[in-house]
Short mmCIF file of N, CA and C in Angstrom, two decimals:
data_model
loop_
_atom_site.label_atom_id
_atom_site.label_comp_id
_atom_site.label_asym_id
_atom_site.label_seq_id
_atom_site.Cartn_x
_atom_site.Cartn_y
_atom_site.Cartn_z
N ILE A 83 -24.11 12.13 75.58
CA ILE A 83 -24.40 12.19 74.17
C ILE A 83 -25.02 10.87 73.70
N ALA A 84 -24.56 9.78 74.24
CA ALA A 84 -25.09 8.48 73.83
C ALA A 84 -26.58 8.38 74.13
N GLN A 85 -27.00 8.92 75.29
CA GLN A 85 -28.43 8.90 75.64
C GLN A 85 -29.24 9.75 74.65
N GLU A 86 -28.67 10.86 74.20
CA GLU A 86 -29.37 11.72 73.24
C GLU A 86 -29.48 11.03 71.88
N VAL A 87 -28.42 10.35 71.48
CA VAL A 87 -28.45 9.61 70.22
C VAL A 87 -29.48 8.49 70.31
N ASP A 88 -29.53 7.80 71.44
CA ASP A 88 -30.51 6.74 71.64
C ASP A 88 -31.94 7.28 71.57
N ALA A 89 -32.18 8.41 72.23
CA ALA A 89 -33.52 9.02 72.21
C ALA A 89 -33.91 9.43 70.79
N ALA A 90 -32.97 10.01 70.03
CA ALA A 90 -33.26 10.42 68.65
C ALA A 90 -33.56 9.21 67.78
N ALA A 91 -32.81 8.13 67.94
CA ALA A 91 -33.04 6.92 67.16
C ALA A 91 -34.40 6.31 67.48
N GLN A 92 -34.76 6.27 68.76
CA GLN A 92 -36.06 5.74 69.16
C GLN A 92 -37.19 6.60 68.63
N LYS A 93 -36.98 7.92 68.60
CA LYS A 93 -38.02 8.85 68.13
C LYS A 93 -38.39 8.57 66.68
N ILE A 94 -37.42 8.17 65.86
CA ILE A 94 -37.71 7.89 64.44
C ILE A 94 -37.80 6.39 64.16
N ASN A 95 -37.89 5.59 65.23
CA ASN A 95 -38.00 4.13 65.12
C ASN A 95 -36.86 3.53 64.31
N TYR A 96 -35.64 3.96 64.62
CA TYR A 96 -34.44 3.46 63.93
C TYR A 96 -33.66 2.60 64.91
N ASP A 97 -33.44 1.34 64.54
CA ASP A 97 -32.68 0.43 65.37
C ASP A 97 -31.20 0.68 65.14
N PHE A 98 -30.59 1.50 66.00
CA PHE A 98 -29.21 1.92 65.83
C PHE A 98 -28.30 1.10 66.74
N SER A 99 -27.33 0.43 66.12
CA SER A 99 -26.45 -0.46 66.88
C SER A 99 -25.18 0.24 67.35
N GLY A 100 -25.10 1.53 67.18
CA GLY A 100 -23.87 2.25 67.51
C GLY A 100 -23.82 2.76 68.94
N ILE A 101 -24.73 2.30 69.80
CA ILE A 101 -24.74 2.72 71.20
C ILE A 101 -24.35 1.54 72.07
N ASP A 102 -23.34 1.73 72.88
CA ASP A 102 -22.86 0.69 73.80
C ASP A 102 -23.50 0.93 75.16
N LYS A 103 -24.48 0.07 75.53
CA LYS A 103 -25.20 0.21 76.79
C LYS A 103 -24.75 -0.80 77.83
N THR A 104 -23.58 -1.41 77.64
CA THR A 104 -23.15 -2.50 78.51
C THR A 104 -22.67 -2.02 79.88
N GLY A 105 -22.11 -0.85 80.00
CA GLY A 105 -21.57 -0.37 81.27
C GLY A 105 -22.48 0.66 81.92
N ALA A 106 -22.02 1.16 83.07
CA ALA A 106 -22.77 2.20 83.77
C ALA A 106 -22.79 3.49 82.95
N ILE A 107 -21.73 3.72 82.19
CA ILE A 107 -21.65 4.89 81.33
C ILE A 107 -21.78 4.40 79.89
N TRP A 108 -22.78 4.92 79.21
CA TRP A 108 -23.01 4.51 77.82
C TRP A 108 -21.91 5.11 76.93
N GLY A 109 -21.66 4.43 75.83
CA GLY A 109 -20.68 4.92 74.87
C GLY A 109 -21.22 4.83 73.46
N LEU A 110 -20.46 5.39 72.56
CA LEU A 110 -20.85 5.36 71.15
C LEU A 110 -19.78 4.64 70.34
N ARG A 111 -20.24 3.85 69.38
CA ARG A 111 -19.34 3.21 68.43
C ARG A 111 -19.40 4.05 67.15
N TYR A 112 -18.42 4.94 67.03
CA TYR A 112 -18.46 5.91 65.93
C TYR A 112 -18.40 5.25 64.55
N SER A 113 -17.82 4.10 64.45
CA SER A 113 -17.77 3.41 63.15
C SER A 113 -19.18 3.06 62.66
N GLU A 114 -20.12 2.91 63.59
CA GLU A 114 -21.51 2.58 63.23
C GLU A 114 -22.25 3.78 62.64
N PHE A 115 -21.67 4.97 62.75
CA PHE A 115 -22.30 6.17 62.20
C PHE A 115 -22.09 6.29 60.69
N VAL A 116 -21.16 5.53 60.13
CA VAL A 116 -20.80 5.67 58.73
C VAL A 116 -21.99 5.38 57.81
N MET A 117 -22.66 4.28 57.99
CA MET A 117 -23.77 3.92 57.10
C MET A 117 -24.92 4.92 57.18
N PRO A 118 -25.37 5.33 58.38
CA PRO A 118 -26.44 6.35 58.41
C PRO A 118 -25.99 7.67 57.77
N LEU A 119 -24.73 8.03 57.93
CA LEU A 119 -24.24 9.26 57.31
C LEU A 119 -24.21 9.13 55.80
N ILE A 120 -23.79 7.99 55.29
CA ILE A 120 -23.79 7.77 53.84
C ILE A 120 -25.22 7.85 53.30
N LYS A 121 -26.15 7.22 54.01
CA LYS A 121 -27.55 7.25 53.60
C LYS A 121 -28.08 8.68 53.61
N ALA A 122 -27.73 9.47 54.61
CA ALA A 122 -28.18 10.86 54.69
C ALA A 122 -27.62 11.67 53.52
N VAL A 123 -26.35 11.47 53.18
CA VAL A 123 -25.75 12.18 52.05
C VAL A 123 -26.43 11.76 50.75
N GLN A 124 -26.74 10.49 50.60
CA GLN A 124 -27.44 10.03 49.39
C GLN A 124 -28.81 10.68 49.28
N GLU A 125 -29.55 10.76 50.39
CA GLU A 125 -30.87 11.39 50.38
C GLU A 125 -30.77 12.87 50.06
N LEU A 126 -29.77 13.57 50.63
CA LEU A 126 -29.59 14.99 50.34
C LEU A 126 -29.19 15.20 48.89
N SER A 127 -28.37 14.32 48.36
CA SER A 127 -27.97 14.42 46.97
C SER A 127 -29.17 14.25 46.04
N ALA A 128 -30.02 13.29 46.33
CA ALA A 128 -31.22 13.07 45.53
C ALA A 128 -32.15 14.29 45.62
N GLU A 129 -32.29 14.85 46.81
CA GLU A 129 -33.12 16.04 46.99
C GLU A 129 -32.53 17.22 46.22
N ASN A 130 -31.22 17.38 46.28
CA ASN A 130 -30.54 18.45 45.55
C ASN A 130 -30.76 18.31 44.05
N THR A 131 -30.66 17.09 43.53
CA THR A 131 -30.90 16.84 42.11
C THR A 131 -32.33 17.21 41.73
N GLU A 132 -33.28 16.84 42.57
CA GLU A 132 -34.69 17.16 42.32
C GLU A 132 -34.91 18.67 42.33
N LEU A 133 -34.31 19.38 43.29
CA LEU A 133 -34.45 20.84 43.37
C LEU A 133 -33.82 21.52 42.15
N LYS A 134 -32.67 21.02 41.70
CA LYS A 134 -32.04 21.58 40.50
C LYS A 134 -32.94 21.37 39.28
N SER A 135 -33.56 20.21 39.20
CA SER A 135 -34.47 19.94 38.09
C SER A 135 -35.66 20.89 38.13
N ARG A 136 -36.21 21.12 39.31
CA ARG A 136 -37.33 22.06 39.45
C ARG A 136 -36.91 23.47 39.06
N LEU A 137 -35.71 23.88 39.48
CA LEU A 137 -35.21 25.21 39.15
C LEU A 137 -35.05 25.35 37.64
N ASP A 138 -34.52 24.33 36.98
CA ASP A 138 -34.39 24.36 35.53
C ASP A 138 -35.75 24.53 34.86
N LYS A 139 -36.77 23.83 35.38
CA LYS A 139 -38.12 23.94 34.82
C LYS A 139 -38.68 25.34 35.04
N ILE A 140 -38.45 25.92 36.21
CA ILE A 140 -38.92 27.28 36.50
C ILE A 140 -38.24 28.28 35.57
N GLU A 141 -36.92 28.15 35.40
CA GLU A 141 -36.20 29.05 34.51
C GLU A 141 -36.70 28.92 33.08
N ALA A 142 -36.97 27.71 32.63
CA ALA A 142 -37.50 27.50 31.29
C ALA A 142 -38.87 28.14 31.16
N LEU A 143 -39.71 27.98 32.18
CA LEU A 143 -41.03 28.58 32.17
C LEU A 143 -40.94 30.10 32.14
N LEU A 144 -40.04 30.66 32.93
CA LEU A 144 -39.88 32.10 32.95
C LEU A 144 -39.40 32.63 31.61
N SER A 145 -38.50 31.91 30.97
CA SER A 145 -37.99 32.38 29.69
C SER A 145 -39.06 32.29 28.61
N THR A 146 -40.00 31.35 28.71
CA THR A 146 -41.07 31.27 27.72
C THR A 146 -42.16 32.29 28.01
N GLN A 147 -42.27 32.77 29.26
CA GLN A 147 -43.25 33.80 29.59
C GLN A 147 -42.80 35.17 29.14
N ALA A 148 -41.50 35.38 29.00
CA ALA A 148 -41.01 36.66 28.50
C ALA A 148 -41.41 36.77 27.04
N GLN A 149 -41.64 37.99 26.57
CA GLN A 149 -42.06 38.19 25.19
C GLN A 149 -40.94 37.77 24.25
N PRO A 150 -41.20 36.79 23.37
CA PRO A 150 -40.15 36.33 22.48
C PRO A 150 -39.84 37.36 21.40
N GLN A 151 -38.60 37.37 20.95
CA GLN A 151 -38.16 38.24 19.87
C GLN A 151 -37.51 37.36 18.83
N THR A 152 -37.76 37.67 17.55
CA THR A 152 -37.24 36.81 16.50
C THR A 152 -35.81 37.13 16.13
N ASN A 153 -35.32 38.30 16.45
CA ASN A 153 -33.97 38.70 16.06
C ASN A 153 -32.95 38.14 17.05
N THR A 154 -32.40 36.97 16.75
CA THR A 154 -31.48 36.33 17.69
C THR A 154 -30.16 37.05 17.80
N SER A 155 -29.70 37.73 16.76
CA SER A 155 -28.45 38.47 16.87
C SER A 155 -28.60 39.64 17.83
N ALA A 156 -29.76 40.26 17.85
CA ALA A 156 -30.01 41.35 18.82
C ALA A 156 -30.06 40.77 20.23
N GLN A 157 -30.64 39.57 20.38
CA GLN A 157 -30.69 38.94 21.70
C GLN A 157 -29.28 38.65 22.20
N ASN A 158 -28.44 38.08 21.34
CA ASN A 158 -27.08 37.76 21.74
C ASN A 158 -26.31 39.02 22.11
N SER A 159 -26.50 40.09 21.35
CA SER A 159 -25.85 41.36 21.64
C SER A 159 -26.30 41.89 22.99
N ALA A 160 -27.61 41.77 23.28
CA ALA A 160 -28.13 42.25 24.56
C ALA A 160 -27.52 41.48 25.71
N ALA A 161 -27.38 40.17 25.56
CA ALA A 161 -26.81 39.36 26.63
C ALA A 161 -25.35 39.72 26.88
N ILE A 162 -24.62 40.03 25.82
CA ILE A 162 -23.21 40.35 25.97
C ILE A 162 -23.00 41.73 26.58
N ASN A 163 -23.76 42.72 26.13
CA ASN A 163 -23.56 44.10 26.55
C ASN A 163 -24.37 44.52 27.77
N ALA A 164 -25.26 43.70 28.23
CA ALA A 164 -26.09 44.03 29.38
C ALA A 164 -25.36 43.67 30.68
N ARG A 165 -25.73 44.36 31.74
CA ARG A 165 -25.16 44.04 33.05
C ARG A 165 -26.23 44.24 34.12
N LEU A 166 -26.35 43.28 34.99
CA LEU A 166 -27.22 43.35 36.16
C LEU A 166 -26.35 43.06 37.37
N GLU A 167 -26.30 44.01 38.29
CA GLU A 167 -25.44 43.84 39.46
C GLU A 167 -26.23 43.28 40.64
N GLN A 168 -25.48 42.75 41.59
CA GLN A 168 -26.08 42.27 42.83
C GLN A 168 -26.59 43.46 43.62
N ASN A 169 -27.78 43.31 44.18
CA ASN A 169 -28.34 44.42 44.95
C ASN A 169 -27.46 44.72 46.17
N SER A 170 -27.50 45.97 46.59
CA SER A 170 -26.71 46.39 47.74
C SER A 170 -27.54 47.34 48.59
N PRO A 171 -27.66 47.09 49.89
CA PRO A 171 -27.09 45.95 50.61
C PRO A 171 -27.91 44.69 50.37
N ASN A 172 -27.28 43.57 50.64
CA ASN A 172 -27.94 42.29 50.52
C ASN A 172 -27.42 41.37 51.62
N PRO A 173 -28.24 40.94 52.54
CA PRO A 173 -29.67 41.19 52.67
C PRO A 173 -29.96 42.64 53.07
N PHE A 174 -31.24 43.03 52.91
CA PHE A 174 -31.62 44.38 53.27
C PHE A 174 -32.87 44.37 54.14
N THR A 175 -33.05 45.45 54.88
CA THR A 175 -34.23 45.54 55.75
C THR A 175 -35.20 46.63 55.30
N SER A 176 -34.70 47.78 54.83
CA SER A 176 -35.63 48.84 54.46
C SER A 176 -35.58 49.16 52.97
N GLU A 177 -34.38 49.24 52.39
CA GLU A 177 -34.26 49.61 50.99
C GLU A 177 -32.97 49.03 50.41
N THR A 178 -33.01 48.69 49.13
CA THR A 178 -31.83 48.19 48.44
C THR A 178 -31.74 48.81 47.06
N THR A 179 -30.54 48.83 46.51
CA THR A 179 -30.30 49.42 45.19
C THR A 179 -29.79 48.34 44.25
N ILE A 180 -30.31 48.35 43.02
CA ILE A 180 -29.88 47.42 41.98
C ILE A 180 -29.38 48.26 40.80
N ARG A 181 -28.13 48.07 40.43
CA ARG A 181 -27.54 48.78 39.29
C ARG A 181 -27.60 47.88 38.05
N TYR A 182 -27.72 48.54 36.89
CA TYR A 182 -27.82 47.81 35.63
C TYR A 182 -27.24 48.66 34.50
N SER A 183 -26.95 48.02 33.38
CA SER A 183 -26.62 48.74 32.15
C SER A 183 -27.24 47.98 30.99
N LEU A 184 -27.62 48.73 29.95
CA LEU A 184 -28.31 48.17 28.80
C LEU A 184 -27.53 48.46 27.52
N PRO A 185 -27.64 47.59 26.51
CA PRO A 185 -27.03 47.90 25.22
C PRO A 185 -27.74 49.08 24.56
N ALA A 186 -27.07 49.76 23.66
CA ALA A 186 -27.61 50.96 23.02
C ALA A 186 -28.87 50.67 22.20
N ASN A 187 -29.00 49.48 21.61
CA ASN A 187 -30.14 49.17 20.75
C ASN A 187 -31.34 48.60 21.50
N THR A 188 -31.39 48.74 22.81
CA THR A 188 -32.49 48.18 23.62
C THR A 188 -33.79 48.91 23.31
N GLN A 189 -34.84 48.13 23.07
CA GLN A 189 -36.16 48.72 22.84
C GLN A 189 -37.00 48.69 24.11
N ASN A 190 -37.02 47.57 24.82
CA ASN A 190 -37.78 47.42 26.07
C ASN A 190 -36.91 46.69 27.08
N ALA A 191 -36.89 47.18 28.30
CA ALA A 191 -36.13 46.50 29.34
C ALA A 191 -36.88 46.60 30.66
N TYR A 192 -36.84 45.51 31.40
CA TYR A 192 -37.50 45.43 32.70
C TYR A 192 -36.60 44.72 33.68
N ILE A 193 -36.77 45.04 34.93
CA ILE A 193 -36.22 44.21 36.00
C ILE A 193 -37.44 43.59 36.67
N ASN A 194 -37.54 42.27 36.55
CA ASN A 194 -38.67 41.52 37.10
C ASN A 194 -38.26 40.82 38.38
N PHE A 195 -39.17 40.78 39.34
CA PHE A 195 -38.93 40.14 40.63
C PHE A 195 -39.86 38.94 40.74
N TYR A 196 -39.28 37.78 41.12
CA TYR A 196 -40.02 36.53 41.15
C TYR A 196 -39.95 35.87 42.52
N ALA A 197 -41.06 35.28 42.94
CA ALA A 197 -41.10 34.45 44.15
C ALA A 197 -40.40 33.13 43.86
N SER A 198 -40.09 32.36 44.89
CA SER A 198 -39.43 31.08 44.69
C SER A 198 -40.29 30.11 43.89
N SER A 199 -41.61 30.34 43.86
CA SER A 199 -42.52 29.51 43.06
C SER A 199 -42.46 29.86 41.58
N GLY A 200 -41.80 31.00 41.25
CA GLY A 200 -41.74 31.45 39.87
C GLY A 200 -42.75 32.52 39.53
N ALA A 201 -43.64 32.83 40.49
CA ALA A 201 -44.66 33.85 40.26
C ALA A 201 -44.03 35.24 40.18
N LEU A 202 -44.48 36.03 39.21
CA LEU A 202 -44.00 37.40 39.06
C LEU A 202 -44.56 38.26 40.18
N LEU A 203 -43.69 38.89 40.95
CA LEU A 203 -44.10 39.74 42.07
C LEU A 203 -44.17 41.21 41.69
N LYS A 204 -43.23 41.65 40.86
CA LYS A 204 -43.12 43.07 40.54
C LYS A 204 -42.31 43.19 39.26
N SER A 205 -42.61 44.21 38.46
CA SER A 205 -41.87 44.47 37.25
C SER A 205 -41.61 45.97 37.17
N VAL A 206 -40.35 46.32 36.94
CA VAL A 206 -39.96 47.73 36.86
C VAL A 206 -39.37 47.98 35.48
N LYS A 207 -39.99 48.89 34.71
CA LYS A 207 -39.46 49.24 33.39
C LYS A 207 -38.25 50.13 33.58
N VAL A 208 -37.16 49.81 32.89
CA VAL A 208 -35.95 50.62 32.94
C VAL A 208 -35.68 51.13 31.53
N ALA A 209 -35.35 52.41 31.42
CA ALA A 209 -35.20 53.01 30.10
C ALA A 209 -33.80 53.53 29.85
N ALA A 210 -33.16 54.04 30.88
CA ALA A 210 -31.82 54.60 30.70
C ALA A 210 -30.85 53.49 30.34
N LEU A 211 -29.82 53.82 29.57
CA LEU A 211 -28.82 52.82 29.19
C LEU A 211 -28.06 52.28 30.39
N GLY A 212 -27.97 53.07 31.42
CA GLY A 212 -27.34 52.63 32.65
C GLY A 212 -27.95 53.37 33.81
N GLY A 213 -27.99 52.74 34.93
CA GLY A 213 -28.58 53.40 36.09
C GLY A 213 -28.81 52.43 37.21
N SER A 214 -29.74 52.79 38.05
CA SER A 214 -30.08 51.95 39.18
C SER A 214 -31.54 52.16 39.55
N ILE A 215 -32.08 51.18 40.23
CA ILE A 215 -33.42 51.31 40.80
C ILE A 215 -33.31 51.05 42.29
N ARG A 216 -34.20 51.66 43.04
CA ARG A 216 -34.28 51.41 44.48
C ARG A 216 -35.55 50.62 44.75
N VAL A 217 -35.41 49.64 45.62
CA VAL A 217 -36.55 48.80 45.97
C VAL A 217 -36.74 48.88 47.48
N SER A 218 -37.95 49.22 47.89
CA SER A 218 -38.28 49.31 49.30
C SER A 218 -38.75 47.95 49.82
N SER A 219 -38.50 47.69 51.08
CA SER A 219 -38.90 46.41 51.66
C SER A 219 -40.41 46.22 51.63
N SER A 220 -41.17 47.31 51.59
CA SER A 220 -42.63 47.20 51.55
C SER A 220 -43.14 46.72 50.20
N GLU A 221 -42.28 46.72 49.17
CA GLU A 221 -42.69 46.33 47.82
C GLU A 221 -42.60 44.83 47.57
N LEU A 222 -41.87 44.12 48.43
CA LEU A 222 -41.65 42.69 48.22
C LEU A 222 -41.89 41.91 49.51
N PRO A 223 -42.31 40.66 49.40
CA PRO A 223 -42.44 39.84 50.60
C PRO A 223 -41.07 39.49 51.17
N LYS A 224 -41.02 39.15 52.42
CA LYS A 224 -39.75 38.75 53.05
C LYS A 224 -39.32 37.40 52.50
N GLY A 225 -38.00 37.22 52.44
CA GLY A 225 -37.47 35.94 51.99
C GLY A 225 -36.47 36.13 50.87
N VAL A 226 -36.22 35.04 50.14
CA VAL A 226 -35.30 35.06 49.01
C VAL A 226 -36.12 35.33 47.75
N ILE A 227 -35.72 36.36 47.01
CA ILE A 227 -36.42 36.78 45.80
C ILE A 227 -35.42 36.76 44.65
N GLN A 228 -35.82 36.24 43.51
CA GLN A 228 -34.98 36.32 42.32
C GLN A 228 -35.39 37.54 41.52
N TYR A 229 -34.41 38.23 40.96
CA TYR A 229 -34.72 39.32 40.05
C TYR A 229 -33.93 39.14 38.77
N SER A 230 -34.58 39.47 37.65
CA SER A 230 -34.00 39.23 36.33
C SER A 230 -34.04 40.50 35.50
N LEU A 231 -33.01 40.68 34.69
CA LEU A 231 -33.00 41.74 33.69
C LEU A 231 -33.53 41.13 32.41
N VAL A 232 -34.64 41.69 31.91
CA VAL A 232 -35.29 41.20 30.70
C VAL A 232 -35.16 42.29 29.64
N ILE A 233 -34.43 41.98 28.58
CA ILE A 233 -34.21 42.95 27.50
C ILE A 233 -34.87 42.43 26.24
N ASP A 234 -35.79 43.23 25.71
CA ASP A 234 -36.50 42.89 24.47
C ASP A 234 -37.05 41.46 24.52
N GLY A 235 -37.62 41.10 25.66
CA GLY A 235 -38.29 39.82 25.82
C GLY A 235 -37.41 38.65 26.22
N LYS A 236 -36.11 38.89 26.45
CA LYS A 236 -35.21 37.79 26.80
C LYS A 236 -34.57 38.05 28.15
N ILE A 237 -34.60 37.05 29.02
CA ILE A 237 -33.92 37.16 30.31
C ILE A 237 -32.42 37.04 30.04
N VAL A 238 -31.67 38.09 30.39
CA VAL A 238 -30.23 38.06 30.12
C VAL A 238 -29.40 37.83 31.37
N ASP A 239 -29.97 38.05 32.56
CA ASP A 239 -29.23 37.78 33.79
C ASP A 239 -30.22 37.71 34.94
N THR A 240 -29.88 36.92 35.96
CA THR A 240 -30.73 36.76 37.14
C THR A 240 -29.85 36.73 38.37
N LYS A 241 -30.32 37.38 39.42
CA LYS A 241 -29.64 37.42 40.71
C LYS A 241 -30.67 37.12 41.80
N GLU A 242 -30.19 36.96 43.04
CA GLU A 242 -31.07 36.76 44.18
C GLU A 242 -30.84 37.84 45.22
N LEU A 243 -31.92 38.27 45.84
CA LEU A 243 -31.81 39.19 46.97
C LEU A 243 -32.50 38.57 48.16
N MET A 244 -32.08 39.00 49.35
CA MET A 244 -32.70 38.52 50.58
C MET A 244 -33.17 39.71 51.39
N HIS A 245 -34.38 39.54 51.93
CA HIS A 245 -34.88 40.60 52.81
C HIS A 245 -35.87 40.05 53.78
#
């Protein structure tokens, strides 16, 4: 293992002092791994913060792209009484089902499917107060897809599917 750690450190031009090369059998000084591990966690944390910030921007962009409605009490009612379930099965290979329910005063409702970039991939108008839609694998690209229930121009819930 020490030889593999040495090769990996050399590959990235990192001068790692945690390898003991003094004897015929190399060893590792595990205490020397602490600082590189802390640095790796710090880098992952910074990346995670950046990704969360990007996701917040995408969600804000998506909510402004939905048709705005001026009646905020109707929007709040829609968010409370609406339901979007996780698709089943998830992940899926050929077909998946998404169940939903809508408030009685719904005028327009859609289930929109978005790529990780935020681009709209597909939109399905739903009219029944409750029901389900089936999505075939041929309708969406492979990967992680977000889908949102949009009622009267407002995104009220979002889930992810994998296929």
